[in-house]
mmCIF file of C-alpha atoms in Angstrom:
data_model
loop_
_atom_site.group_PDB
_atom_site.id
_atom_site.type_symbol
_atom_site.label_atom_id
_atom_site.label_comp_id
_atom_site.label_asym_id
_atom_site.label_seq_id
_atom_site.Cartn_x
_atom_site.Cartn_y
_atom_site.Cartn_z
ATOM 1 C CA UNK A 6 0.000 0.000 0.000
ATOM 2 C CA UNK A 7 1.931 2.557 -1.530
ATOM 3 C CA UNK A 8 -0.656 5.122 -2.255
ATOM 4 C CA UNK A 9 -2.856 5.207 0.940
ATOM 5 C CA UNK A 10 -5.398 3.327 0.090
ATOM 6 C CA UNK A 11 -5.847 -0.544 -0.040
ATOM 7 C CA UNK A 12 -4.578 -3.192 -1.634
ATOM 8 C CA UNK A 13 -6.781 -6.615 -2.768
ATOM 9 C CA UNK A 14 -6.169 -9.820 -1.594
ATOM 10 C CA UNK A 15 -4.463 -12.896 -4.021
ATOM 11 C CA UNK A 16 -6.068 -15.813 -2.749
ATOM 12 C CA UNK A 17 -7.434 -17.153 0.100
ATOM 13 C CA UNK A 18 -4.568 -18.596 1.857
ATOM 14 C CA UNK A 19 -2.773 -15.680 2.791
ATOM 15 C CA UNK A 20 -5.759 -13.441 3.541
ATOM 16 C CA UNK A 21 -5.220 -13.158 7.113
ATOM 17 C CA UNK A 22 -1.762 -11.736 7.124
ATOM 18 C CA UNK A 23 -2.567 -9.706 3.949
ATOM 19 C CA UNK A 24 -5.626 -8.545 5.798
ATOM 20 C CA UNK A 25 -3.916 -7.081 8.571
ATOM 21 C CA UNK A 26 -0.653 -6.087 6.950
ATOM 22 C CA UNK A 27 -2.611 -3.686 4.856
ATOM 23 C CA UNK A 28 -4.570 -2.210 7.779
ATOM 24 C CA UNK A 29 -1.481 -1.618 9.490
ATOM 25 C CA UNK A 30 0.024 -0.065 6.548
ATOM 26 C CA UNK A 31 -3.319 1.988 6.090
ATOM 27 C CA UNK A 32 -3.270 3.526 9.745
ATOM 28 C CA UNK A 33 0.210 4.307 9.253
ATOM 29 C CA UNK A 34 0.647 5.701 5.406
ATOM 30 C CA UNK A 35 -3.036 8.102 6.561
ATOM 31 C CA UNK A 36 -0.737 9.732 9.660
ATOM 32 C CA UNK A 37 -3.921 7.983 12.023
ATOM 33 C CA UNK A 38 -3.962 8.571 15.644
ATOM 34 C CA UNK A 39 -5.870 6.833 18.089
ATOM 35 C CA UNK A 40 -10.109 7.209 18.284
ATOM 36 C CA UNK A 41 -9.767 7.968 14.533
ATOM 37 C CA UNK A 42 -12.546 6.243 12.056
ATOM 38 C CA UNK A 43 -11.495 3.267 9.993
ATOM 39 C CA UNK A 44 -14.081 2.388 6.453
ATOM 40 C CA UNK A 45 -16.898 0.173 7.259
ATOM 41 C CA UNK A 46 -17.224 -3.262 6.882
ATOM 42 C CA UNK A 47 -18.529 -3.527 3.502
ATOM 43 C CA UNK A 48 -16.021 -0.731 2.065
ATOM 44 C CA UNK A 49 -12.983 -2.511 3.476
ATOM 45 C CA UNK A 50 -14.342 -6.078 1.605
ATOM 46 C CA UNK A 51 -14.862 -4.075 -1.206
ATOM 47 C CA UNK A 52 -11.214 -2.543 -1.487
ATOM 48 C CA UNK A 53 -9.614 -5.575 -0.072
ATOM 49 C CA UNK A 54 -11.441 -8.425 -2.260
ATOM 50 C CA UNK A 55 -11.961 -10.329 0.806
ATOM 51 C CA UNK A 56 -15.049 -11.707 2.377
ATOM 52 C CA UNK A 57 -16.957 -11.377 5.831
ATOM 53 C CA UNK A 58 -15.584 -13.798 7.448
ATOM 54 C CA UNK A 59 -11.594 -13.584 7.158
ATOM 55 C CA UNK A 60 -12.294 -9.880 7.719
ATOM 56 C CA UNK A 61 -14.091 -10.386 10.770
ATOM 57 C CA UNK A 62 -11.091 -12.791 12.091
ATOM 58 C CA UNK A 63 -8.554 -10.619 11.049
ATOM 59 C CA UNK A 64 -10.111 -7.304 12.399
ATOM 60 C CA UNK A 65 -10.371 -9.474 15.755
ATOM 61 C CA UNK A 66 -6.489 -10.347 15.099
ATOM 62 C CA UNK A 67 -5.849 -6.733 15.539
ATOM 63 C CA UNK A 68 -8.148 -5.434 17.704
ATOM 64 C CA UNK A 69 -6.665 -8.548 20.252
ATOM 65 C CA UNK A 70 -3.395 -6.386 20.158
ATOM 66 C CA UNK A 71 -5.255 -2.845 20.307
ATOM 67 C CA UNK A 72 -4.166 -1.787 17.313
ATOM 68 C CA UNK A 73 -7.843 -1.238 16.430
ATOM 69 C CA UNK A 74 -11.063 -1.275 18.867
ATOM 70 C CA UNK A 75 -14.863 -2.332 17.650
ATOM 71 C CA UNK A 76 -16.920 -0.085 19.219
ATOM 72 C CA UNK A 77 -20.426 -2.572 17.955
ATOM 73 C CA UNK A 78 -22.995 -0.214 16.952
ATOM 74 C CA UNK A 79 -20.894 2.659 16.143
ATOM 75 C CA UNK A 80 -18.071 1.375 13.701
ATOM 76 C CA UNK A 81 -14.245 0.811 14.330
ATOM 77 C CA UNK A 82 -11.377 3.167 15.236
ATOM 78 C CA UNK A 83 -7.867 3.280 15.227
ATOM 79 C CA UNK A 84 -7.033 1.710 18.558
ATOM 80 C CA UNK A 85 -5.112 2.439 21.593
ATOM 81 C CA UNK A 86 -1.653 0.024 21.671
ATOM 82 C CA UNK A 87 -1.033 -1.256 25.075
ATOM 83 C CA UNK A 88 1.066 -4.054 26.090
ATOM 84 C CA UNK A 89 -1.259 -6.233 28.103
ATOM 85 C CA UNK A 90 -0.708 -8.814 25.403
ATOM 86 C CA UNK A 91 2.995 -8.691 26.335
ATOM 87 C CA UNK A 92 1.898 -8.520 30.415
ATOM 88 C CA UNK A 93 -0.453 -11.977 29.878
ATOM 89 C CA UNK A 94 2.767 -13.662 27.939
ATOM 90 C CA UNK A 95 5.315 -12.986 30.461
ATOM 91 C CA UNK A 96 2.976 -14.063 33.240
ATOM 92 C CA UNK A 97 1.927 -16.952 31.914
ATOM 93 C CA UNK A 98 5.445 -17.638 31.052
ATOM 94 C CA UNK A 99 6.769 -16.958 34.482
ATOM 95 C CA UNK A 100 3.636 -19.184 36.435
ATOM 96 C CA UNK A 101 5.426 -21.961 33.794
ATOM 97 C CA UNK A 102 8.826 -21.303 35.326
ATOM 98 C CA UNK A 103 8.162 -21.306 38.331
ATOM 99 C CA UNK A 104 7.532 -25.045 38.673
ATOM 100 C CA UNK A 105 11.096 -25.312 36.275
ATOM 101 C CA UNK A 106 14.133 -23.889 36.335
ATOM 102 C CA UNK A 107 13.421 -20.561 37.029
ATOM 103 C CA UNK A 108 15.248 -19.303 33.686
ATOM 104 C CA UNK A 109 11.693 -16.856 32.710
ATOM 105 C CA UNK A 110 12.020 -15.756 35.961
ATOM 106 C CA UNK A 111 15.550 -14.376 35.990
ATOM 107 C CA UNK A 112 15.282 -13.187 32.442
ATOM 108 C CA UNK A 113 12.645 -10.827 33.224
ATOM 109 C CA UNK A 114 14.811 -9.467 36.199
ATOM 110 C CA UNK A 115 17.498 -9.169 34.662
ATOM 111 C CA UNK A 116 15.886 -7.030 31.318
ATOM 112 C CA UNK A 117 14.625 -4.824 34.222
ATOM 113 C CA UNK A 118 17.757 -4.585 35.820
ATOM 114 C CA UNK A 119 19.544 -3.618 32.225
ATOM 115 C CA UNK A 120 16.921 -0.745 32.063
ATOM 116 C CA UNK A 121 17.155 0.878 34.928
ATOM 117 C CA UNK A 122 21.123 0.512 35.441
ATOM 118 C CA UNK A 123 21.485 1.906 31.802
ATOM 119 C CA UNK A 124 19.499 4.880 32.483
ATOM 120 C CA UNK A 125 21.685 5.728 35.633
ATOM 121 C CA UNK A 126 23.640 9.199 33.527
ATOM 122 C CA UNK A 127 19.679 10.251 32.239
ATOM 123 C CA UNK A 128 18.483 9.998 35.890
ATOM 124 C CA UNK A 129 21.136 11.601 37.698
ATOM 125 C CA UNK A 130 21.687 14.449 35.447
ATOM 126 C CA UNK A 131 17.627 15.248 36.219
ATOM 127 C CA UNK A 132 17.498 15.162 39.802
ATOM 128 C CA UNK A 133 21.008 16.943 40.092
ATOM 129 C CA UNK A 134 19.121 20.130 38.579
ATOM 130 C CA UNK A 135 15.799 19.371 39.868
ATOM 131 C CA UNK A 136 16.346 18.185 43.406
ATOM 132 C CA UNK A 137 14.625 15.380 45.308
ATOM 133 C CA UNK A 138 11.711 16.383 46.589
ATOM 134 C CA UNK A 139 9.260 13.641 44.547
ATOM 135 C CA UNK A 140 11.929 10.816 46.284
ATOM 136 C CA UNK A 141 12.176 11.822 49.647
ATOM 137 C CA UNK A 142 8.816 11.386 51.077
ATOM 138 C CA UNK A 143 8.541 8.089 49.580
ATOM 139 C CA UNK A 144 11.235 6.697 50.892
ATOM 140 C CA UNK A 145 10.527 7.912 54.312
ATOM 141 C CA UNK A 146 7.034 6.278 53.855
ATOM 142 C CA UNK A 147 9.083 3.033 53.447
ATOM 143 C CA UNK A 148 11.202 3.745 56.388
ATOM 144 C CA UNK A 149 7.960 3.856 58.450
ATOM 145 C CA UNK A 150 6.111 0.364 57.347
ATOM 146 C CA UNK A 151 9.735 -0.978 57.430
ATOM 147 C CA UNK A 152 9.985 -0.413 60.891
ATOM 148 C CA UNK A 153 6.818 -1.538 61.665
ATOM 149 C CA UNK A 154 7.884 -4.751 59.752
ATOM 150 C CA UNK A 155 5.503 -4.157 56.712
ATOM 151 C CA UNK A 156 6.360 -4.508 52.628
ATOM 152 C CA UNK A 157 5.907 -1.736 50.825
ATOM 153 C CA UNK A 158 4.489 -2.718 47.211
ATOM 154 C CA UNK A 159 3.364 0.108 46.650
ATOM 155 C CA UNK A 160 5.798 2.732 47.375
ATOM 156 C CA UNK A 161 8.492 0.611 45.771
ATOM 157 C CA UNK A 162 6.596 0.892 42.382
ATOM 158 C CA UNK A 163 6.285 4.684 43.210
ATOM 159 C CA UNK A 164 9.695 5.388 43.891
ATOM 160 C CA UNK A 165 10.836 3.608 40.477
ATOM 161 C CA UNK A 166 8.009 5.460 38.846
ATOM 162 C CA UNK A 167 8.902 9.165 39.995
ATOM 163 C CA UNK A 168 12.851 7.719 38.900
ATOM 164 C CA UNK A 169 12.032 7.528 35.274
ATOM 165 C CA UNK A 170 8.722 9.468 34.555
ATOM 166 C CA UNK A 171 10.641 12.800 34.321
ATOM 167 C CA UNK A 172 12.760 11.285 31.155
ATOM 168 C CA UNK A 173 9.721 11.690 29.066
ATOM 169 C CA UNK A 174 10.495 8.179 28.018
ATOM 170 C CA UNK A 175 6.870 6.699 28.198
ATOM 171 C CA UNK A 176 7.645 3.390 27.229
ATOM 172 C CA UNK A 177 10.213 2.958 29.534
ATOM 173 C CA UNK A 178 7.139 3.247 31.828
ATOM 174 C CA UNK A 179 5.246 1.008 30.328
ATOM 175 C CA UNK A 180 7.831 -1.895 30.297
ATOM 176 C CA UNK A 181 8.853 -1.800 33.838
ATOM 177 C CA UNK A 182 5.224 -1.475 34.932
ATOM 178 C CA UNK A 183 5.348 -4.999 33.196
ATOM 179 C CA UNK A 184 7.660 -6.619 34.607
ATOM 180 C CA UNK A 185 6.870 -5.139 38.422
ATOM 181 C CA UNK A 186 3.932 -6.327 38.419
ATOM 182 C CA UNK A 187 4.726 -9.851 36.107
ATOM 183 C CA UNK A 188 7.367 -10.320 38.929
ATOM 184 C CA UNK A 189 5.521 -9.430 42.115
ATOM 185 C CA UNK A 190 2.765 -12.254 41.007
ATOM 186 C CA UNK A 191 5.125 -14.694 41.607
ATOM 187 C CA UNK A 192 7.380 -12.858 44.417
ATOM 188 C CA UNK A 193 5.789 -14.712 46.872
ATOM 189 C CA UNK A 194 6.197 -18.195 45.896
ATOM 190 C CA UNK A 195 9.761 -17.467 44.886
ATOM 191 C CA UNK A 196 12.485 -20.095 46.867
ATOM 192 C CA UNK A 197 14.729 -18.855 49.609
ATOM 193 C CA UNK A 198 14.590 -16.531 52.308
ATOM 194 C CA UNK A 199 12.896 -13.530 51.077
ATOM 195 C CA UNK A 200 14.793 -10.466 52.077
ATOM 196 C CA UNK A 201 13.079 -8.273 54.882
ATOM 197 C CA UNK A 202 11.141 -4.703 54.940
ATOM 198 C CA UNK A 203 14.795 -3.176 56.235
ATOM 199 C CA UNK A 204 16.755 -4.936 53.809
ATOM 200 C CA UNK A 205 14.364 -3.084 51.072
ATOM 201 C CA UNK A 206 13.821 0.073 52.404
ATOM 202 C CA UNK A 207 17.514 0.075 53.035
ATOM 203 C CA UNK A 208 18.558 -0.324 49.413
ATOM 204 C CA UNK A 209 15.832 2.471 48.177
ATOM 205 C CA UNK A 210 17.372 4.967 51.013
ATOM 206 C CA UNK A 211 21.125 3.821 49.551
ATOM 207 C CA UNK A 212 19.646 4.571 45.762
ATOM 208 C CA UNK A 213 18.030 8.142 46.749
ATOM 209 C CA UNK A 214 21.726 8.996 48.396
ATOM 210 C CA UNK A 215 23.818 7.684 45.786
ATOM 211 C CA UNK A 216 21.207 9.778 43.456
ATOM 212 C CA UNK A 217 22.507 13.034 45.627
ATOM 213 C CA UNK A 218 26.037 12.303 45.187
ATOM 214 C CA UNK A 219 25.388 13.371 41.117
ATOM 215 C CA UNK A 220 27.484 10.282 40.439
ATOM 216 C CA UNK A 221 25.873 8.203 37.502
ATOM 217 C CA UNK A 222 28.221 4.972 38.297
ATOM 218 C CA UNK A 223 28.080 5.148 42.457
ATOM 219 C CA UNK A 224 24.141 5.279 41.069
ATOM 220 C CA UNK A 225 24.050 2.284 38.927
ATOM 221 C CA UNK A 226 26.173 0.105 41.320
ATOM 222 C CA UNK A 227 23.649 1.166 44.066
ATOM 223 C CA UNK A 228 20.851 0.155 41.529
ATOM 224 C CA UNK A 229 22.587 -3.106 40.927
ATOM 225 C CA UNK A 230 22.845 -3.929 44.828
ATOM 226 C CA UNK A 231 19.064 -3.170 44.917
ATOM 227 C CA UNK A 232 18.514 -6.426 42.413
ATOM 228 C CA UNK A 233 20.837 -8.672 44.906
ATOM 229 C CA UNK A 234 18.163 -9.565 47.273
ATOM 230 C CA UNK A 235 15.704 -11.056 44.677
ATOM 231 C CA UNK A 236 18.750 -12.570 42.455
ATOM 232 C CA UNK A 237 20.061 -14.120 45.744
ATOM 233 C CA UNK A 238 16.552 -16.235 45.974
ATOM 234 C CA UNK A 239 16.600 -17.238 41.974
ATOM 235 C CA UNK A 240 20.014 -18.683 42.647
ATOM 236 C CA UNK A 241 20.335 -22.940 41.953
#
């Protein structure tokens, strides 16, 4: 699809991938943004040569992936991508490992770690000119349910989130929200002694004052120690 518009289909054995290559290449070549219109049902047979029914399955194909969304009763729309389809893999994925050798288990750890140790220079540089005022307050919020011998779920995903959300980098977001939350379903069941609410408030208070030290590498060691604990358990 060269020229905007779509192509028709050769056959009925490759009608499926044709049927959403040339959507995909029709959302794209138009400049189309999520919430926008896509033809109806009967134009896109028309210009595609295809029938109902592979356009039905294909259309589901896609909007499975949100790369379009049925509305029924109003038409269908350019969708919104997320990557739940990526979140249900890895979880199933990791619930397989789990009863194995671990190896899903550690390799989503250790794609996390990657991130957030590589972005140690874009991090520091931030909070060197814009202080630490988001961090602070979360970490003493861990402090507090650490000493009262409480996990703190939720203000470790906040502290990681205020880390990166200043980059602008929105997918960087996106992935690590995926593997937090992939990981802490199986956190739990995970072998070995799980470390303790000091251990991880401890390594969150060592990240926020490596972060003050503007040093990008006394940053991403201290980012590195904070993976120890849970690597520790994964260990044969």
């Amino acid at each position: 699809m060269t020229t905007g518009g779509l192509g028709r289909a050769r056959g009925a054995a490759g009608n499926q991938s044709f049927i959403r290559d040339q959507m995909k290449s029709f959302i794209l070549e138009r400049g189309l943004k999520a919430g926008d219109p896509l033809p109806n049902e009967q134009e896109l047979m028309a210009q595609l040569g295809v029938g109902r029914h592979p356009l039905r399955e294909a259309m589901k194909a896609l909007q499975a992936v949100g790369i379009i969304e049925i509305r029924h009763g109003y038409g269908t729309y350019v969708g919104q991508v997320t990557l739940e389809a990526l979140e249900d893999g890895l979880a199933f994925r990791m619930s397989q490992s789990m009863a194995g050798d671990l190896r899903d288990v550690q390799n989503v750890l250790e794609v996390r770690q990657a991130i957030e140790v590589g972005l140690a220079d874009e991090v520091v540089a931030h909070f060197s000119a814009a202080g630490f005022d988001s961090l602070e307050p979360i970490v003493a919020r861990m402090e507090e349910k650490a000493a009262a011998g409480e996990y703190f779920p939720d203000e470790d995903w906040a502290f990681h989130q205020a880390l990166y959300e200043p980059l602008g980098n929105a997918l960087v977001i996106d992935l690590l929200s995926v593997f937090w939350r992939t990981f802490a379903q199986v956190d739990a069941r995970l072998p070995g002694a799980r470390y303790t609410p000091a251990d991880a408030a401890g390594w969150h208070r060592d990240l926020l004052n490596t972060l003050k030290t503007g040093r990008p590498e006394a940053f991403a060691r201290s980012m590195k120690h904070h993976f120890v604990g849970i690597h520790t358990r994964l260990d044969p």
